[in-house]
Each structure stands twice: as structure tokens, then as C-alpha cells.
Tab-separated table of C-alpha atoms in Angstrom:
chain	number	residue	atom	x	y	z
A	1	UNK	CA	67.109	118.306	-121.708
A	2	UNK	CA	66.316	115.895	-124.537
A	3	UNK	CA	67.285	116.534	-128.150
A	4	UNK	CA	64.966	115.039	-130.745
A	5	UNK	CA	67.172	114.866	-133.833
A	6	UNK	CA	65.742	114.517	-137.340
A	7	UNK	CA	68.109	114.068	-140.283
A	8	UNK	CA	66.121	114.812	-143.425
A	9	UNK	CA	66.477	115.002	-147.188
A	10	UNK	CA	63.638	116.209	-149.416
A	11	UNK	CA	60.936	115.135	-146.983
A	12	UNK	CA	59.005	118.396	-146.644
A	13	UNK	CA	55.891	116.520	-147.732
A	14	UNK	CA	55.860	114.454	-144.528
A	15	UNK	CA	57.743	116.512	-141.903
A	16	UNK	CA	54.589	118.315	-140.791
A	17	UNK	CA	53.242	115.018	-139.440
A	18	UNK	CA	56.286	114.602	-137.200
A	19	UNK	CA	56.008	118.218	-136.059
A	20	UNK	CA	52.360	117.655	-135.160
A	21	UNK	CA	53.337	114.690	-132.965
A	22	UNK	CA	55.857	116.904	-131.161
A	23	UNK	CA	53.208	119.564	-130.573
A	24	UNK	CA	51.087	116.873	-128.900
A	25	UNK	CA	53.744	115.888	-126.356
A	26	UNK	CA	52.697	115.984	-122.712
A	27	UNK	CA	56.072	117.541	-121.857
A	28	UNK	CA	57.621	120.375	-123.855
A	29	UNK	CA	61.113	120.519	-122.339
A	30	UNK	CA	62.949	119.260	-125.416
A	31	UNK	CA	64.520	120.656	-128.553
A	32	UNK	CA	63.771	119.540	-132.090
A	33	UNK	CA	67.017	119.584	-134.035
A	34	UNK	CA	66.479	119.272	-137.783
A	35	UNK	CA	69.564	118.496	-139.864
A	36	UNK	CA	68.760	119.248	-143.498
A	37	UNK	CA	71.011	117.085	-145.658
A	38	UNK	CA	70.901	119.289	-148.742
A	39	UNK	CA	67.141	119.363	-149.410
A	40	UNK	CA	65.799	121.287	-152.411
A	41	UNK	CA	62.080	120.989	-151.664
A	42	UNK	CA	61.390	123.895	-149.319
A	43	UNK	CA	62.309	122.081	-146.117
A	44	UNK	CA	63.898	125.214	-144.640
A	45	UNK	CA	60.765	127.321	-145.128
A	46	UNK	CA	58.623	124.573	-143.591
A	47	UNK	CA	60.798	124.305	-140.482
A	48	UNK	CA	60.934	128.090	-140.037
A	49	UNK	CA	57.131	128.138	-140.187
A	50	UNK	CA	56.977	125.324	-137.614
A	51	UNK	CA	59.340	127.267	-135.366
A	52	UNK	CA	57.074	130.329	-135.432
A	53	UNK	CA	54.079	128.206	-134.383
A	54	UNK	CA	55.743	126.090	-131.678
A	55	UNK	CA	56.158	126.496	-127.928
A	56	UNK	CA	59.305	124.342	-127.857
A	57	UNK	CA	62.766	125.013	-129.219
A	58	UNK	CA	63.451	124.184	-132.869
A	59	UNK	CA	66.947	124.372	-134.344
A	60	UNK	CA	67.498	124.091	-138.096
A	61	UNK	CA	70.910	123.251	-139.560
A	62	UNK	CA	71.613	122.981	-143.285
A	63	UNK	CA	74.501	120.995	-144.733
A	64	UNK	CA	75.499	119.757	-148.172
A	65	UNK	CA	74.077	116.359	-149.057
A	66	UNK	CA	76.242	113.565	-147.663
A	67	UNK	CA	73.930	110.884	-146.284
A	68	UNK	CA	72.155	110.218	-143.024
A	69	UNK	CA	75.283	109.190	-141.094
A	70	UNK	CA	76.995	112.518	-141.862
A	71	UNK	CA	73.812	114.354	-140.892
A	72	UNK	CA	73.826	112.530	-137.544
A	73	UNK	CA	77.479	113.459	-136.997
A	74	UNK	CA	76.574	117.085	-137.679
A	75	UNK	CA	73.579	116.899	-135.376
A	76	UNK	CA	75.581	115.529	-132.470
A	77	UNK	CA	77.804	118.602	-132.705
A	78	UNK	CA	74.824	120.965	-132.494
A	79	UNK	CA	72.731	119.077	-129.934
A	80	UNK	CA	72.194	120.949	-126.654
A	81	UNK	CA	70.372	118.160	-124.811
A	82	UNK	CA	72.043	115.618	-122.540
A	83	UNK	CA	70.241	112.809	-124.389
A	84	UNK	CA	69.520	112.299	-128.078
A	85	UNK	CA	66.771	110.340	-129.774
A	86	UNK	CA	66.887	110.178	-133.574
A	87	UNK	CA	63.437	110.347	-135.172
A	88	UNK	CA	63.391	109.931	-138.941
A	89	UNK	CA	61.474	112.440	-141.027
A	90	UNK	CA	58.833	109.899	-142.066
A	91	UNK	CA	58.147	108.741	-138.501
A	92	UNK	CA	56.611	110.261	-135.373
A	93	UNK	CA	56.451	109.929	-131.605
A	94	UNK	CA	53.603	108.843	-129.374
A	95	UNK	CA	52.075	111.638	-127.301
A	96	UNK	CA	53.683	110.388	-124.079
A	97	UNK	CA	57.127	109.661	-125.558
A	98	UNK	CA	59.027	112.575	-124.012
A	99	UNK	CA	57.328	112.023	-120.646
A	100	UNK	CA	58.356	108.354	-120.702
A	101	UNK	CA	61.935	109.301	-121.518
A	102	UNK	CA	62.134	111.680	-118.561
A	103	UNK	CA	60.663	109.034	-116.256
A	104	UNK	CA	63.657	106.833	-117.089
A	105	UNK	CA	66.260	109.611	-117.216
A	106	UNK	CA	65.343	110.758	-113.708
A	107	UNK	CA	66.184	107.322	-112.285
A	108	UNK	CA	68.809	105.812	-114.585
A	109	UNK	CA	72.296	105.157	-113.221
A	110	UNK	CA	75.490	106.676	-114.580
A	111	UNK	CA	76.633	103.261	-115.849
A	112	UNK	CA	73.903	103.428	-118.515
A	113	UNK	CA	74.839	105.135	-121.779
A	114	UNK	CA	71.537	104.448	-123.492
A	115	UNK	CA	67.994	103.207	-123.314
A	116	UNK	CA	65.786	101.642	-125.931
A	117	UNK	CA	62.055	101.407	-126.535
A	118	UNK	CA	59.856	99.659	-129.085
A	119	UNK	CA	58.657	100.948	-132.426
A	120	UNK	CA	55.168	100.312	-133.758
A	121	UNK	CA	53.332	100.844	-137.022
A	122	UNK	CA	51.074	103.865	-137.416
A	123	UNK	CA	48.178	101.578	-136.489
A	124	UNK	CA	49.881	100.655	-133.207
A	125	UNK	CA	51.189	97.147	-133.867
A	126	UNK	CA	54.624	96.525	-132.337
A	127	UNK	CA	57.299	95.931	-134.950
A	128	UNK	CA	58.977	92.604	-134.305
A	129	UNK	CA	58.152	90.117	-131.576
A	130	UNK	CA	56.184	90.925	-128.448
A	131	UNK	CA	56.293	88.362	-125.631
A	132	UNK	CA	54.814	89.086	-122.226
A	133	UNK	CA	56.972	86.320	-120.726
A	134	UNK	CA	60.036	88.567	-120.951
A	135	UNK	CA	61.093	90.949	-118.244
A	136	UNK	CA	59.779	94.446	-118.915
A	137	UNK	CA	63.351	95.757	-118.932
A	138	UNK	CA	66.488	93.971	-120.065
A	139	UNK	CA	70.141	95.004	-120.279
A	140	UNK	CA	71.774	93.743	-123.462
A	141	UNK	CA	73.760	94.760	-126.517
A	142	UNK	CA	72.012	96.054	-129.665
A	143	UNK	CA	73.097	93.060	-131.763
A	144	UNK	CA	71.481	90.714	-129.235
A	145	UNK	CA	68.336	92.855	-129.046
A	146	UNK	CA	67.976	92.659	-132.811
A	147	UNK	CA	68.079	88.863	-132.703
A	148	UNK	CA	65.567	88.639	-129.844
A	149	UNK	CA	63.075	91.382	-130.742
A	150	UNK	CA	63.411	91.091	-134.548
A	151	UNK	CA	62.394	94.615	-135.425
A	152	UNK	CA	63.602	98.206	-135.611
A	153	UNK	CA	64.022	99.848	-132.205
A	154	UNK	CA	63.977	103.378	-130.803
A	155	UNK	CA	67.358	104.134	-129.224
A	156	UNK	CA	68.157	107.050	-126.921
A	157	UNK	CA	71.799	107.784	-126.089
A	158	UNK	CA	73.761	110.150	-123.915
A	159	UNK	CA	75.008	113.006	-126.095
A	160	UNK	CA	78.454	112.826	-124.524
A	161	UNK	CA	78.816	109.190	-125.584
A	162	UNK	CA	77.570	109.811	-129.120
A	163	UNK	CA	80.285	112.436	-129.467
A	164	UNK	CA	82.838	109.750	-128.664
A	165	UNK	CA	81.470	107.453	-131.364
A	166	UNK	CA	81.018	109.375	-134.628
A	167	UNK	CA	80.075	107.564	-137.804
A	168	UNK	CA	83.021	106.852	-140.115
A	169	UNK	CA	82.818	108.744	-143.408
A	170	UNK	CA	83.974	107.245	-146.706
A	171	UNK	CA	84.600	109.327	-149.808
A	172	UNK	CA	81.839	108.891	-152.357
A	173	UNK	CA	79.538	106.975	-149.994
A	174	UNK	CA	76.415	108.143	-148.186
A	175	UNK	CA	75.505	105.380	-145.746
A	176	UNK	CA	76.880	103.437	-142.787
A	177	UNK	CA	74.482	101.110	-140.886
A	178	UNK	CA	73.497	102.679	-137.584
A	179	UNK	CA	73.837	99.374	-135.729
A	180	UNK	CA	77.613	99.601	-136.234
A	181	UNK	CA	77.737	102.682	-133.993
A	182	UNK	CA	75.045	101.489	-131.573
A	183	UNK	CA	77.186	98.404	-130.889
A	184	UNK	CA	80.247	100.609	-130.365
A	185	UNK	CA	78.301	102.669	-127.834
A	186	UNK	CA	77.322	99.495	-125.967
A	187	UNK	CA	81.035	98.757	-125.540
A	188	UNK	CA	81.291	101.925	-123.422
A	189	UNK	CA	78.386	101.292	-121.054
A	190	UNK	CA	75.058	99.568	-120.506
A	191	UNK	CA	71.876	99.967	-122.544
A	192	UNK	CA	68.507	99.120	-120.989
A	193	UNK	CA	65.733	97.851	-123.255
A	194	UNK	CA	62.083	98.402	-122.361
A	195	UNK	CA	60.604	95.573	-124.396
A	196	UNK	CA	56.940	96.394	-123.773
A	197	UNK	CA	56.917	100.184	-124.130
A	198	UNK	CA	56.254	101.911	-127.464
A	199	UNK	CA	57.275	105.544	-127.993
A	200	UNK	CA	57.948	105.608	-131.739
A	201	UNK	CA	55.624	105.096	-134.717
A	202	UNK	CA	56.959	104.115	-138.165
A	203	UNK	CA	56.003	104.237	-141.782
A	204	UNK	CA	58.414	102.726	-144.314
A	205	UNK	CA	58.241	104.889	-147.426
A	206	UNK	CA	59.346	103.766	-150.918
A	207	UNK	CA	62.240	106.246	-150.926
A	208	UNK	CA	63.615	105.070	-147.569
A	209	UNK	CA	66.736	103.030	-146.812
A	210	UNK	CA	64.769	99.966	-145.733
A	211	UNK	CA	63.059	99.718	-149.117
A	212	UNK	CA	66.315	100.106	-151.054
A	213	UNK	CA	68.737	97.763	-149.269
A	214	UNK	CA	70.327	96.143	-152.342
A	215	UNK	CA	70.900	99.481	-154.038
A	216	UNK	CA	72.416	100.936	-150.856
A	217	UNK	CA	74.703	97.936	-150.379
A	218	UNK	CA	76.095	98.313	-153.888
A	219	UNK	CA	76.463	102.096	-153.551
A	220	UNK	CA	78.086	102.039	-150.087
A	221	UNK	CA	80.345	98.966	-149.954
A	222	UNK	CA	82.945	100.476	-147.604
A	223	UNK	CA	80.377	101.487	-144.991
A	224	UNK	CA	78.511	98.192	-145.177
A	225	UNK	CA	81.779	96.239	-145.328
A	226	UNK	CA	82.945	97.826	-142.077
A	227	UNK	CA	79.630	96.925	-140.467
A	228	UNK	CA	79.591	93.306	-141.625
A	229	UNK	CA	83.207	92.676	-140.613
A	230	UNK	CA	82.261	93.871	-137.142
A	231	UNK	CA	79.210	91.603	-137.195
A	232	UNK	CA	81.401	88.584	-137.938
A	233	UNK	CA	83.165	89.227	-134.630
A	234	UNK	CA	80.113	90.154	-132.552
A	235	UNK	CA	77.486	87.684	-133.724
A	236	UNK	CA	77.462	84.585	-131.535
A	237	UNK	CA	75.290	82.571	-133.954
A	238	UNK	CA	76.963	80.452	-136.623
A	239	UNK	CA	74.339	81.418	-139.199
A	240	UNK	CA	74.846	85.089	-138.349
A	241	UNK	CA	78.597	84.826	-138.805
A	242	UNK	CA	78.196	83.059	-142.143
A	243	UNK	CA	75.702	85.653	-143.382
A	244	UNK	CA	77.989	88.504	-142.324
A	245	UNK	CA	80.926	86.818	-144.097
A	246	UNK	CA	78.907	86.523	-147.307
A	247	UNK	CA	77.871	90.181	-147.106
A	248	UNK	CA	81.483	91.174	-146.443
A	249	UNK	CA	82.570	89.366	-149.605
A	250	UNK	CA	79.822	91.142	-151.531
A	251	UNK	CA	81.128	94.468	-150.263
A	252	UNK	CA	84.677	93.588	-151.342
A	253	UNK	CA	83.348	92.809	-154.841
A	254	UNK	CA	81.372	96.055	-155.002
A	255	UNK	CA	84.414	98.036	-153.830
A	256	UNK	CA	86.472	96.437	-156.628
A	257	UNK	CA	83.781	97.183	-159.235
A	258	UNK	CA	83.667	100.853	-158.200
A	259	UNK	CA	87.391	101.338	-158.894
């Protein structure tokens, strides 16, 4: 089975849209696992109402606020599916997303620990670069995929592998870049990228991480510092290494200022 995991914090105003996209799935053999990261806006009541109206399994887990990475760690513990796709509370899935995932799962080899599809805007435009000259499927590491496709991607990982690669947790911080863990997972096995298939639709809201990068960097220097030090090693481009070094130095400064 597939676990669709949604970490959420005070997003009751938009969660119904995601739930509607799940109700429209061609296949219903999945669970929706909602990890509530300390919401105070009636998220629990909304999810319970969704559960009463749905013909698929919905699991709700509440935890004290600690950031998305801690919510993901919690979700991995509770997930009952063999595969996990993380869908943010302000995003949604295309109607054929689950069906597409099962098409791959039914044929994928044991050497693959993950698969990845494209994200698009709500209007259907692929985020990043789309080039029909590429192979429709490519095996590569997440850091390389980011350089080539230049846009956020929809990753799906084996639950067993995600349990081997939990997010590090730093006292007083609430964020660690997801790419840090996705790269760690790629060290364990292969990830196949379907560069022409969209299953995930995005909307970047003003209260999201993407819109508040500078603030998040200053508030979470240990988590970002760990990520950028790893990027210095992994990135094969000189410019990428230099950029990661500069960010690492910023994180060291922010860590010192927080003391």
C-alpha cells in the first residue's frame, strides 16, 4: 500500500483542497496520514470530518510543534504503507497520481529505493525545465536531478529506507532541508526519475518555507549548516561548491549569533 503523508501546521484553510484531490483518485488503495505539528486552527476537527466522508483510510496524528522534519520523522513511524509520498498541506495530487505510482511499483526492481515525478503549478505548467530530448526515465541522484530539472520534484520512497534515514533534530531549530535526507537515501539504492510525468500540483503560499528562505536560514543554522557542508562534498560543479561554502559560513555566523 501507499502512504500519502501530509505534515501540517495551521493549514485547515487549505487542507480540504488536498482531501478533495484524494477523493478524486482513480485508485483508493492508499492511506492518508496527516501529521499535525501542533496546529491551533481546528485541523483535527477538519480531518475527523474528512475521515467520516471518505472511502479510503485516514490516520491523524497530533504532536507538539517542532517543524516539518520532526513531523516527517513522526509520520515514518506511523506509516503502514510500503511506500511514502509526502504531499504538503497547500498542494494536491493529480487524479491519476496513485494509479501512476502503482504502475511503477508493480514493476520496479528491489535495487530501487525511490522514484520521482514532476511537479506542476495549479494551472498545469511543469515546474522547472521540460525537454523532450531527454529519456522519459533516468536514474540519478537528487542533487543531480535538481541541477538538471531546476524545480521542486515529487519523491516517493520505500518506507523501510526512510526509517533508516531519519532527519537530524537540533534543539531550538525547526527545519532541515529535505534534500539532505533524499541524498542520503540515494546512497542506499537507486532512484528513478520520470522526467515527463506530473503527479503533483503546487501552490507556494506566503507562509511557506519557500517564501521565507532567509528567515529560515537564520533561524535554523545547524540544520542548514549540515545540509550545505554535505553539498560541498556532493556538488560536482565549482560554482555549486563555492555557493555551499558561502552558505556554510553564513550558518556558522548565525550559530555564533544565537549563542
